[in-house]
Amino acid sequence: MLTIIENILDEKQVRDFRQKLEAAEWIDGADSAGTRSVKVKQNLQLPRQNPLSVELGNVILRKLGNDPLFISAALAEKIWPPIFNLYQDGGHYGTHSDAALMRLPEANMTIRSDLSATIFLSDPDEYDGGELVIEQQYGAQPVKLAAGEMVLYPSSSLHQVMPVTRGRRICAITWMQSAVADVSARELLFDLDQSIQALTPDRPHDDPEINRLIHVYHNLLRRWAAV
Ligand code: NI
């Protein structure tokens, strides 16, 4: 399942990000790819230790931590510091799967990547190509979102970024470890939570059926979560 979250960054934030990123010093993204991925990866990246990367990454992390749809869909336990990358002049990233275990030595942190996320920082009309194509059970789905929007997808999916044939595609990417590793269990919890959220405003406060659904939600979460 793909989850699209609108307005992770508002217009003003996107403008601020873009202004700062346009002036940044980008390096070859192949430096951070695995030995196999390096053959298919052709983009530019902001070094993780770059103070700008840390500053903007923290803005994103704060927004994620306050976004109800993200919280419900990801049930994130650990989130990788966001990475910024840039595709231009035919830059692309061929079909690959993301590493299952990712280690961040400076934070003494290891995460299992359950979910991957891309936050688009360029608008679709600024560049040609550059779709994020995610292979799913029912076929490949191209994703190209407005600046400030995010797609969340299972890290277990094969995916690629199509060549950017005009303009520049700037985005942020991150990964997270979910409290619920199993994709189908996580999706059931998400559906249940979304229905509870949708039903609640029309029901009286302390509605017994809503209370029972919340009870079921938390007991399923208790059964499936590993923290
Ligand atoms: Ni990837």
CSV table of N, CA and C and ligand atoms in Angstrom, one decimal, residues 37 87 93-99 116 118 132 153 155 157-161 173 175, ligand 1:
chain,number,residue,atom,x,y,z
A,37,SER,N,24.0,-1.4,-5.7
A,37,SER,CA,23.3,-0.3,-6.1
A,37,SER,C,24.1,0.8,-6.8
A,87,TYR,N,18.3,15.0,-8.7
A,87,TYR,CA,18.5,14.3,-10.0
A,87,TYR,C,18.3,15.4,-11.1
A,93,TYR,N,17.8,6.4,-10.8
A,93,TYR,CA,18.2,5.3,-9.8
A,93,TYR,C,17.4,4.1,-10.3
A,94,GLY,N,18.1,3.1,-10.9
A,94,GLY,CA,17.5,1.9,-11.5
A,94,GLY,C,16.8,1.1,-10.4
A,95,THR,N,16.1,0.0,-10.8
A,95,THR,CA,15.4,-0.8,-9.9
A,95,THR,C,16.3,-1.4,-8.8
A,96,HIS,N,15.8,-1.2,-7.6
A,96,HIS,CA,16.6,-1.7,-6.5
A,96,HIS,C,15.7,-1.9,-5.3
A,97,SER,N,16.2,-2.6,-4.3
A,97,SER,CA,15.5,-2.7,-3.0
A,97,SER,C,16.4,-2.0,-2.0
A,98,ASP,N,15.7,-1.4,-1.0
A,98,ASP,CA,16.5,-0.7,0.1
A,98,ASP,C,17.1,-1.7,1.0
A,99,ALA,N,18.2,-1.4,1.6
A,99,ALA,CA,18.8,-2.3,2.6
A,99,ALA,C,17.9,-2.6,3.7
A,116,SER,N,9.7,3.1,3.6
A,116,SER,CA,10.5,4.2,2.9
A,116,SER,C,9.6,5.3,2.6
A,118,THR,N,9.5,9.3,0.5
A,118,THR,CA,10.1,10.3,-0.4
A,118,THR,C,9.2,11.6,-0.2
A,132,LEU,N,9.0,8.3,-9.3
A,132,LEU,CA,9.3,7.2,-8.4
A,132,LEU,C,8.4,6.1,-8.8
A,153,TYR,N,5.9,4.1,1.5
A,153,TYR,CA,5.7,2.8,0.9
A,153,TYR,C,6.5,1.7,1.6
A,155,SER,N,9.3,-0.7,2.5
A,155,SER,CA,10.7,-0.8,2.0
A,155,SER,C,11.0,-2.1,1.3
A,157,SER,N,9.4,-3.2,-1.2
A,157,SER,CA,9.0,-3.2,-2.6
A,157,SER,C,10.3,-2.8,-3.4
A,158,LEU,N,10.3,-3.4,-4.6
A,158,LEU,CA,11.3,-2.9,-5.6
A,158,LEU,C,10.9,-1.6,-6.1
A,159,HIS,N,11.8,-0.7,-6.3
A,159,HIS,CA,11.4,0.6,-6.8
A,159,HIS,C,12.6,1.3,-7.6
A,160,GLN,N,12.3,2.3,-8.4
A,160,GLN,CA,13.3,3.0,-9.1
A,160,GLN,C,12.9,4.5,-9.3
A,161,VAL,N,13.9,5.3,-9.7
A,161,VAL,CA,13.6,6.7,-10.1
A,161,VAL,C,13.9,6.8,-11.5
A,173,ILE,N,14.6,11.9,1.3
A,173,ILE,CA,14.1,10.5,1.5
A,173,ILE,C,14.5,10.1,3.0
A,175,TRP,N,13.8,6.5,6.0
A,175,TRP,CA,13.3,5.2,6.2
A,175,TRP,C,12.9,5.1,7.7
B,1,NI,NI,15.5,3.1,-2.7
